[in-house]
Coordinates of C-alpha atoms in Angstrom, one line a residue:
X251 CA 17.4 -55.7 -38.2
X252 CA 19.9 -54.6 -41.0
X253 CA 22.0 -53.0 -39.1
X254 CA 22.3 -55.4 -36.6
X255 CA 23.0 -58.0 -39.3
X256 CA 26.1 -56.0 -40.8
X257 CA 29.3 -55.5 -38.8
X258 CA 30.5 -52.7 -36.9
X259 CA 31.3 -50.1 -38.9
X260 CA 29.3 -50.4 -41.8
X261 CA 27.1 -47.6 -42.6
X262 CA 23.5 -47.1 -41.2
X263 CA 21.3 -48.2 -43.9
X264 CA 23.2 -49.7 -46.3
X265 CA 21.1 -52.7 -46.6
X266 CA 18.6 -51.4 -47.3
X267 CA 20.2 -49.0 -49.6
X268 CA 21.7 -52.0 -51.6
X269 CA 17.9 -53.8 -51.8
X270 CA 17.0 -50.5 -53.4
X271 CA 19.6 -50.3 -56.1
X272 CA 19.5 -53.9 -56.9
X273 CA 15.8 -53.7 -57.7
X274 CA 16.1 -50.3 -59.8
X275 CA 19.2 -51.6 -61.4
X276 CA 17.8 -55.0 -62.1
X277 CA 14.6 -53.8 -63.7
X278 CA 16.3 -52.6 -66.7
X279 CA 17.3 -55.8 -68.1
X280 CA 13.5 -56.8 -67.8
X281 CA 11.4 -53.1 -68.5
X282 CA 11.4 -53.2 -72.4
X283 CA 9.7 -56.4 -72.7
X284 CA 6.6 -55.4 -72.5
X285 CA 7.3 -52.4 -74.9
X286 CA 8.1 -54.4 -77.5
X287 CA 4.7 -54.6 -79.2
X288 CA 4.5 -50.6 -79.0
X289 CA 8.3 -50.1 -80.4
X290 CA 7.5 -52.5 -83.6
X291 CA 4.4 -50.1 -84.5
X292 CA 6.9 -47.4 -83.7
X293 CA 9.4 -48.0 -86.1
X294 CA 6.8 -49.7 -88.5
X295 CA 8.3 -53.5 -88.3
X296 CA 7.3 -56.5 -87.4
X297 CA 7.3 -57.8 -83.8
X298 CA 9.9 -60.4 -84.3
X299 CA 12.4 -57.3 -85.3
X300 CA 11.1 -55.6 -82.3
X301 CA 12.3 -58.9 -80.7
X302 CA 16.2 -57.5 -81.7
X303 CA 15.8 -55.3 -78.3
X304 CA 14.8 -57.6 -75.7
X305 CA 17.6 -60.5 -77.2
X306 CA 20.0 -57.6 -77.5
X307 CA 19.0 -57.2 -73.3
X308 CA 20.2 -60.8 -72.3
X309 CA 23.3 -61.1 -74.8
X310 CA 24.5 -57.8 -72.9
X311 CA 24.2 -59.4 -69.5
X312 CA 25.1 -62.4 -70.0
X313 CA 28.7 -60.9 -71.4
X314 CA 28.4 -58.3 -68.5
X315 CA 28.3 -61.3 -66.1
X316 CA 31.4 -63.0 -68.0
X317 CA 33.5 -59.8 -68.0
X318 CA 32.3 -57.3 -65.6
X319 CA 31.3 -58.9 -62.6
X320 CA 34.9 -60.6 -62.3
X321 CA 36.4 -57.2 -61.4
X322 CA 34.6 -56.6 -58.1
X323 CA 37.5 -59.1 -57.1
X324 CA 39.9 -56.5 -57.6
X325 CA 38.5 -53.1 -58.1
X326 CA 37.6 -50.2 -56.4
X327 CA 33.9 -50.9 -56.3
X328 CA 33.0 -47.4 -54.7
X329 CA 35.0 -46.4 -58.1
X330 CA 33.1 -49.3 -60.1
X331 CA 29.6 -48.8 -59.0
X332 CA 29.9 -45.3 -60.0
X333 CA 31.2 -46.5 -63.7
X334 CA 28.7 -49.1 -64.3
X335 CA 25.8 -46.4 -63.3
X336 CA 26.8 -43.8 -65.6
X337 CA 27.6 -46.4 -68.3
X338 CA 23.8 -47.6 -67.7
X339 CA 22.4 -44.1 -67.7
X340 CA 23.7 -42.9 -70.6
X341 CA 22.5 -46.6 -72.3
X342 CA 19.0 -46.0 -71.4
X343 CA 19.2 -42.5 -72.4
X344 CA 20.6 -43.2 -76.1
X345 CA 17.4 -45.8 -76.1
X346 CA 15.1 -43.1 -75.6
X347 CA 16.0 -41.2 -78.7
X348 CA 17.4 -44.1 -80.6
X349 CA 16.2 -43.6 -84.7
X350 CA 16.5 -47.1 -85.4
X351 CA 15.7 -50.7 -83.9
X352 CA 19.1 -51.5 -84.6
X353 CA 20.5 -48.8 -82.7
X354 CA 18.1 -49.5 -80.2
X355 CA 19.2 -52.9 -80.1
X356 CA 22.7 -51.6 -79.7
X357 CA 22.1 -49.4 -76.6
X358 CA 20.4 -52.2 -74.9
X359 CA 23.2 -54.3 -75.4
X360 CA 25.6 -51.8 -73.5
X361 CA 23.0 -50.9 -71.2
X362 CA 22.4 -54.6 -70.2
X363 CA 26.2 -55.1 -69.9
X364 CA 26.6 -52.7 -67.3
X365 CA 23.9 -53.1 -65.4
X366 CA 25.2 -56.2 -63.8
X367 CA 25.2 -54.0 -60.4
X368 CA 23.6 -56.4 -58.5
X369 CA 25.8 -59.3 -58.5
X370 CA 28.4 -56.6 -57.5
X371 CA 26.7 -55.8 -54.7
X372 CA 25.3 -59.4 -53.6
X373 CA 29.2 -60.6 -52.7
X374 CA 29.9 -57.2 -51.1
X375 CA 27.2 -57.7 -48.7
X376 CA 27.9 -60.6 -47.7
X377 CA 31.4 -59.5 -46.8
X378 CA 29.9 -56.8 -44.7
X379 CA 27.4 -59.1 -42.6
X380 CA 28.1 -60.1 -39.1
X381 CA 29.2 -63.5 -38.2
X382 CA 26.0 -65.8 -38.8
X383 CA 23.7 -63.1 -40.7
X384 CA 24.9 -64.1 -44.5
X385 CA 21.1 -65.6 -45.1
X386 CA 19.5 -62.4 -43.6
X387 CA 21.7 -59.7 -46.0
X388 CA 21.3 -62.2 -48.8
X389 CA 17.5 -62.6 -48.5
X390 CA 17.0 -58.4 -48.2
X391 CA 18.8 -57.6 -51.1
X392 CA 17.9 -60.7 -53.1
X393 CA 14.0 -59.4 -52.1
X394 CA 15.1 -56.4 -53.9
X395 CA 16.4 -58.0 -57.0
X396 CA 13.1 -60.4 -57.3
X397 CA 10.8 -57.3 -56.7
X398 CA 12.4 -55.3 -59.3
X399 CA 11.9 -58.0 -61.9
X400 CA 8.5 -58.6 -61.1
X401 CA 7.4 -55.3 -61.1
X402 CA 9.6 -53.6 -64.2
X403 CA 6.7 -54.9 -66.7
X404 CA 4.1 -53.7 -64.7
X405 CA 5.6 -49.9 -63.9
X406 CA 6.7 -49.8 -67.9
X407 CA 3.1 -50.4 -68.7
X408 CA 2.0 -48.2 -66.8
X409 CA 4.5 -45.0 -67.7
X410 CA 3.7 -46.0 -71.6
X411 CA -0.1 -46.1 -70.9
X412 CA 0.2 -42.3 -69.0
X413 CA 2.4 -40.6 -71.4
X414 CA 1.6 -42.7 -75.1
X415 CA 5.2 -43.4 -76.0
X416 CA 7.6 -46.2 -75.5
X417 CA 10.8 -43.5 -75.1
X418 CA 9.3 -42.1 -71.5
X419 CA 9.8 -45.6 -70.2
X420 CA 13.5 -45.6 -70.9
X421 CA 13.8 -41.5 -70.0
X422 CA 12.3 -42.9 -66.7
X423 CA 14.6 -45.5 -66.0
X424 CA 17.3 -43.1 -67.0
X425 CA 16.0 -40.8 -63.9
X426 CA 16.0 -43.8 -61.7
X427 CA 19.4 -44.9 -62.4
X428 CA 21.1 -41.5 -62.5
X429 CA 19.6 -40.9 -59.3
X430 CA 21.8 -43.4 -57.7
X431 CA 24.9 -41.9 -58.6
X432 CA 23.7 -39.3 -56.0
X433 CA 23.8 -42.3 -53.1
X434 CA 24.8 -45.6 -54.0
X435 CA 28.6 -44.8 -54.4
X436 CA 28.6 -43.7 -50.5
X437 CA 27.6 -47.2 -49.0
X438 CA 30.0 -49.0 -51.1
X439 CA 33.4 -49.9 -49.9
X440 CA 36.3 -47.3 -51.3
X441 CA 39.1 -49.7 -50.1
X442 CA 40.2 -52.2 -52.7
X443 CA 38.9 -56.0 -51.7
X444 CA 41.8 -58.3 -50.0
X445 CA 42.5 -60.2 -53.4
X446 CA 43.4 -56.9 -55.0
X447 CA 46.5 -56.8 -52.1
X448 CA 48.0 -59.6 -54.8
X449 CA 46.9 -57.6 -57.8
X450 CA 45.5 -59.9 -60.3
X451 CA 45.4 -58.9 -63.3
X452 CA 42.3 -58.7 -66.0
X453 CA 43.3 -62.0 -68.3
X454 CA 44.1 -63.8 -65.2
X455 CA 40.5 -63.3 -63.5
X456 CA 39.0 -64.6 -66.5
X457 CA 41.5 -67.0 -67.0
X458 CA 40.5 -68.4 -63.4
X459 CA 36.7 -68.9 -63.8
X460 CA 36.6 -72.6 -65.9
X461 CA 39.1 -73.8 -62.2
X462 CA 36.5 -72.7 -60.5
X463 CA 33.7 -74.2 -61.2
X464 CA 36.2 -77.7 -61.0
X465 CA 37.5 -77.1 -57.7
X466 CA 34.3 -76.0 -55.5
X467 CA 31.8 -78.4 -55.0
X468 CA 29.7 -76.1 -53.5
X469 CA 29.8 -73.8 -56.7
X470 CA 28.6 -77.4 -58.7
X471 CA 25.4 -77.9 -56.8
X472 CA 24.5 -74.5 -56.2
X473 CA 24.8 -74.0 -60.2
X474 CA 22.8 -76.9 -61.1
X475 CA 19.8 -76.0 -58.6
X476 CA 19.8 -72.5 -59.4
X477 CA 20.3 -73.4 -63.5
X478 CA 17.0 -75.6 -63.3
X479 CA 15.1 -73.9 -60.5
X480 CA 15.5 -70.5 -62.5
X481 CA 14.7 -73.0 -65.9
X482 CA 11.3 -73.9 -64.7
X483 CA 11.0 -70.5 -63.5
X484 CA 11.5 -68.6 -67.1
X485 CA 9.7 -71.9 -68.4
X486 CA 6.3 -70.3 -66.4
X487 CA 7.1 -66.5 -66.9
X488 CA 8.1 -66.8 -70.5
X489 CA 4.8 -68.5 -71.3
X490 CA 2.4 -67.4 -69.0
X491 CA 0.9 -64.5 -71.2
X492 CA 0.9 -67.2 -74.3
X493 CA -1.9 -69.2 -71.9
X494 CA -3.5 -66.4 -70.5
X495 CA -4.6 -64.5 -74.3
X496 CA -5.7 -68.1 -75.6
X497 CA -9.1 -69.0 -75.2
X498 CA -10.8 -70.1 -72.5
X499 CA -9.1 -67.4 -70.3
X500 CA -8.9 -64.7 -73.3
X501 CA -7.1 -61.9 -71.0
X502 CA -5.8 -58.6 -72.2
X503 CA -2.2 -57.5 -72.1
X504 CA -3.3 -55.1 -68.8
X505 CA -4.4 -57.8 -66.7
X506 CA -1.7 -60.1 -68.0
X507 CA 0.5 -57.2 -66.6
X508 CA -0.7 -57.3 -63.0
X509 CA 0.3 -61.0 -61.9
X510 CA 3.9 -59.2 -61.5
X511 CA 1.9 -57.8 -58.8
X512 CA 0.2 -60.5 -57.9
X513 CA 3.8 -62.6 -57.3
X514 CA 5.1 -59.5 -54.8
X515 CA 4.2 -61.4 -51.4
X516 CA 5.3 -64.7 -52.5
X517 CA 8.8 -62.6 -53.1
X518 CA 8.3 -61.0 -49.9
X519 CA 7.9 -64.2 -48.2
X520 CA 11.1 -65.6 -49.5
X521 CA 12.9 -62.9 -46.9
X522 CA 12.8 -65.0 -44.2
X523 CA 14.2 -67.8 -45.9
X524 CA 17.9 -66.0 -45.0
X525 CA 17.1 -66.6 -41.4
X526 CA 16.2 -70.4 -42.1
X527 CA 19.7 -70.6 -43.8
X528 CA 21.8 -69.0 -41.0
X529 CA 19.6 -71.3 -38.9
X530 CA 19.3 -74.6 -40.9
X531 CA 21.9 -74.1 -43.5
X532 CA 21.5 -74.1 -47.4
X533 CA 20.3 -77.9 -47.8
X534 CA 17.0 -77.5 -46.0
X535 CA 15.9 -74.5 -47.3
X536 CA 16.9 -76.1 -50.7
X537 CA 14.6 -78.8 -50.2
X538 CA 12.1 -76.2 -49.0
X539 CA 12.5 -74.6 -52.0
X540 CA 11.6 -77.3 -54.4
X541 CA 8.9 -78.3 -52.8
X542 CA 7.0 -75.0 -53.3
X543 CA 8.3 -74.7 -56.6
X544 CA 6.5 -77.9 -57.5
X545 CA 3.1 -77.1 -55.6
X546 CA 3.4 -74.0 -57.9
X547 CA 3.3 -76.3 -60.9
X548 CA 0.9 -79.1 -59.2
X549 CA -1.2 -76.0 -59.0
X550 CA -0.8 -74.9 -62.6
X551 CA -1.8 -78.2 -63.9
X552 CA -4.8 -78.3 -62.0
X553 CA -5.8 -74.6 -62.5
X554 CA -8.3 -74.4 -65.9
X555 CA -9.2 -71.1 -66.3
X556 CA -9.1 -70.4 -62.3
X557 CA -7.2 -66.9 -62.3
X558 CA -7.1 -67.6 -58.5
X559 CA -4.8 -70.8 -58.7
X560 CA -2.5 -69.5 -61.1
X561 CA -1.6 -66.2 -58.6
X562 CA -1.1 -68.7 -56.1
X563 CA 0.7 -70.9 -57.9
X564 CA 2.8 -67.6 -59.1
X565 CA 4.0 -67.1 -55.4
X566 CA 4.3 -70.3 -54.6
X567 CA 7.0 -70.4 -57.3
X568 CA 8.5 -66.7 -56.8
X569 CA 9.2 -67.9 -53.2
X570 CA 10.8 -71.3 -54.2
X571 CA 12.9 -69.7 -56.9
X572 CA 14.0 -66.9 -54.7
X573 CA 14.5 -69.0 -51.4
X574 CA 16.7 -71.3 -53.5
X575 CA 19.0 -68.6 -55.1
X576 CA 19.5 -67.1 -51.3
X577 CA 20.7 -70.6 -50.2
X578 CA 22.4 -71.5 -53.5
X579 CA 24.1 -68.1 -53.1
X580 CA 25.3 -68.9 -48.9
X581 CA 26.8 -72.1 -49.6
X582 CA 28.9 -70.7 -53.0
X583 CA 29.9 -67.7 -51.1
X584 CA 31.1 -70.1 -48.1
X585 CA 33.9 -70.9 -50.2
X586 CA 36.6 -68.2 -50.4
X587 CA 36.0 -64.8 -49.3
X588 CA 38.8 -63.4 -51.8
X589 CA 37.6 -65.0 -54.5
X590 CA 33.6 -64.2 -54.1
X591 CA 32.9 -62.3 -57.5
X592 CA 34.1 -65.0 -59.0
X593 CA 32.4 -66.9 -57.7
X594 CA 29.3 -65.3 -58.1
X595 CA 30.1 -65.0 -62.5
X596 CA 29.8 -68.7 -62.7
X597 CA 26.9 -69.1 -60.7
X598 CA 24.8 -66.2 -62.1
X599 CA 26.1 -67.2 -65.5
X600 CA 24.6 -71.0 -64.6
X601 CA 21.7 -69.7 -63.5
X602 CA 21.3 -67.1 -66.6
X603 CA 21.9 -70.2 -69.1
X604 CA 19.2 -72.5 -67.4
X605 CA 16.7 -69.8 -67.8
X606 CA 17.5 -69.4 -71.3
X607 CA 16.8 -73.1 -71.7
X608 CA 13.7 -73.2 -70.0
X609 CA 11.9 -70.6 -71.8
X610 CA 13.6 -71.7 -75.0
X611 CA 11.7 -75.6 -74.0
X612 CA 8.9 -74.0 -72.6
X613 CA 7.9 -72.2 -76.1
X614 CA 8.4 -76.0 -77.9
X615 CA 6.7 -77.4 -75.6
X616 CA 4.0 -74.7 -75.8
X617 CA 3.5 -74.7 -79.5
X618 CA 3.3 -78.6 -79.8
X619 CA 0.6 -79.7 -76.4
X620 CA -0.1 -76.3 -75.3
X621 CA -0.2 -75.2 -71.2
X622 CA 0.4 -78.9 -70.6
X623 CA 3.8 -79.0 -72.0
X624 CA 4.9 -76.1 -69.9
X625 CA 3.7 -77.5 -66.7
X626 CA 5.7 -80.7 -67.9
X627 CA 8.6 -78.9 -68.7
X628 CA 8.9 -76.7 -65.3
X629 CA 8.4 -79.9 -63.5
X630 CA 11.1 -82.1 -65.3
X631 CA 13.5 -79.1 -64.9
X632 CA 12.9 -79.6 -61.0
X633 CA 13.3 -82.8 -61.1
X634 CA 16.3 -83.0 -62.3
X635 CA 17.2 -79.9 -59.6
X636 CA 16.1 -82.6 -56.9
X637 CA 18.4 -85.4 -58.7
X638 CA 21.2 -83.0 -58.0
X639 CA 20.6 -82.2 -54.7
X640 CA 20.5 -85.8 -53.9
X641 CA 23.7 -86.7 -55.6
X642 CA 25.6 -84.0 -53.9
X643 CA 24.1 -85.0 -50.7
X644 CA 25.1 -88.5 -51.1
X645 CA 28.5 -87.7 -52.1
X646 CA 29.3 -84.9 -49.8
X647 CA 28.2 -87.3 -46.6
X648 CA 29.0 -91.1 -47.9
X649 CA 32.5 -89.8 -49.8
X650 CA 32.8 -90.5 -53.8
X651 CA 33.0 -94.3 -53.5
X652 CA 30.4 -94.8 -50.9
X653 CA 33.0 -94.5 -47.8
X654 CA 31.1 -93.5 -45.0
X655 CA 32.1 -89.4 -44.1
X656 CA 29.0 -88.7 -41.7
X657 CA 28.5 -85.0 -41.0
X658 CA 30.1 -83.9 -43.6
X659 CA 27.2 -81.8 -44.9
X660 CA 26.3 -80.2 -41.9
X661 CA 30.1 -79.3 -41.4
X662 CA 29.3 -78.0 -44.9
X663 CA 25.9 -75.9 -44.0
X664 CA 27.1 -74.6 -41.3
X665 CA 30.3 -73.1 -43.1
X666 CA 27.8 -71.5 -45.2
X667 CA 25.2 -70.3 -42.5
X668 CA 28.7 -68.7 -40.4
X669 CA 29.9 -66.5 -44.3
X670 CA 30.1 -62.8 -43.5
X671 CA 32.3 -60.7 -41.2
X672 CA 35.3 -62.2 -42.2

């Protein structure tokens, strides 16, 4: 299927190759979390200094996004990839023997920065795909970066639970990383991308983002949807094991670690949503999308103490969340192919900033009415992701002042659903 999907020319394997690398690459922002308990006994603090390493983790990638990602516009990204993966290695291996939370903080912050990888590779893919495959490249590789957030917590539990120490989990993500170097470069492109031909320089790529997001329409919605899909998302994730260790349900951190695993099908499922969007084009699968999302949280109202409602709920979500990104992802990258890094910054950075405002509302709303006010929460954040979709729909086939401008969106889907092999 993969090769089929990428145009001539393209290495054998490269999607999958790219899934791969996204997922190792991806679980580094998220493996430390569930360290943090064992690092504050460690260094003989408390757990909110612990804290210091995971916030460190998301201030790094969030300016990774902002001034990292940009490049792939102009670089060398055979040349790039290879940068960012020895930057990363060396961060993780600096954690390992880090003296100090603060300097632990610190190589998370580099390490984070550069392990933006993945929204390097998701715009290169897409340029390799075959005319009409964007969805299906999109959806393997995005599988990749879902899995390898889901199941970061649950292999760093497990390598700290075999070995005793927090350090072997970053020594092991070290040996993970590093052994990319030995492939990764290979499958990426060595030419420069088109837009390098008129040699932009540094300030002027970052200088360009804010225009962006005022000229693309397409980049507007897609932000929004993916800012409050991923809000309610983190708004679930970030409070789950708060419900789950509170009585009735009284679970231990172990079992708390396994609904990663018990979200990998819903993320597996989401797959074929990239053949729904070269078929259908974004705006259906969008809808699709939200409405699982808000099963997942009509489920989580109604669960109680059922184990068994929340792991279905948990897929039900990880399917909408990661069928929305693939479509949010086709109809951005439909815009300009010289320009899709870019893109990509403000997008992921959209999406990165509603997650940090869902679990930041989520924990509020946790503290104050409990589980309720997270199922609240998620759901407000999706309706407010279905207010958007409706407005852009509106606009995009009735015009700005209501003048009639029928087909309009489909022209637009099926721009998206054709991205790729240009």
């Amino acid at each position: 299927m993969t090769s089929a999907a990428t145009r001539p020319g393209v290495k054998r394997g490269t999607i999958p190759v790219f899934a791969t690398a996204t997922a190792i690459t991806v679980s580094n922002i998220y493996f430390a979390q569930p360290l943090l308990d064992e690092i504050a006994h460690s260094f003989h603090t408390s757990a909110s200094t612990a804290g210091v390493v995971a916030t460190a983790g998301q201030i790094g990638y969030a300016l990774g996004i902002v001034t990292v990602v940009p490049l792939a516009d102009g670089a060398r990204l055979r040349r790039l990839s290879t940068l960012l993966l020895v930057i990363t290695t060396v961060g993780l291996l600096a954690g390992a023997v880090a003296p100090s939370v603060a300097l632990l903080g610190l190589a998370a912050l580099v390490l984070s920065a550069s392990t933006v990888l993945p929204q390097v590779i998701m715009p290169t893919v897409v340029s390799m795909a075959s005319e009409g495959n964007a969805g299906r490249v999109l959806a393997a590789v995005g599988t990749g970066l879902t899995l390898g957030a889901l199941l970061s917590r649950t292999a760093a539990g497990l390598v700290v639970e075999a070995t005793g120490t927090w350090r072997a989990g970053f020594v092991v993500a070290a040996v993970a990383t590093g052994a990319l170097l030995l492939v990764l470069p290979r499958y990426m492109p060595d030419d420069p991308p088109v837009s390098a031909r008129g040699k932009e320089s540094y300030a002027r790529l970052l200088g360009s983002l804010p225009r962006l997001f005022t000229q693309h329409a397409s980049l507007r919605v897609s932000a929004a949807l993916g800012a409050t899909v991923f809000a309610a998302f983190s708004a679930f994730w970030s409070s789950l094991a708060f419900h789950l260790t509170a009585p009735p349900i009284g679970l231990g951190p172990a079992v708390i670690g396994l609904f990663g695993l018990f979200s990998v099908p819903g993320a597996l499922a989401a797959r074929y949503s990239g053949r729904l969007v070269d078929r259908w084009g974004p705006l259906r699968v969008n809808v699709m999308a939200l409405t699982s999302a808000a099963l997942a949280f009509v489920l989580f109202a109604v669960a109680g103490r059922s184990l068994v409602l929340l792991a279905v709920g948990c897929n039900l979500l990880g399917f909408g969340t990661t069928s929305s990104q693939i479509a949010n992802q086709a109809r951005v990258f439909a815009a300009q192919p010289a320009i899709r890094a870019r893109l990509n910054t403000v997008y992921i950075f959209s999406v990165f900033a509603g997650g940090a405002a869902g679990s930041a509302v989520a924990a509020a709303a946790f503290s104050a009415v409990g589980w309720a006010g997270v199922v609240v929460t998620g759901l407000g954040f999706l309706l407010l992701a279905a207010v958007a979709l409706a407005w852009h729909t509106k606009r995009t086939v009735h015009g700005p002042a209501g003048r009639p401008a029928a087909g309009r969106a489909a022209a637009s889907d099926r721009a998206a659903a054709r991205v790729g092999g240009r």
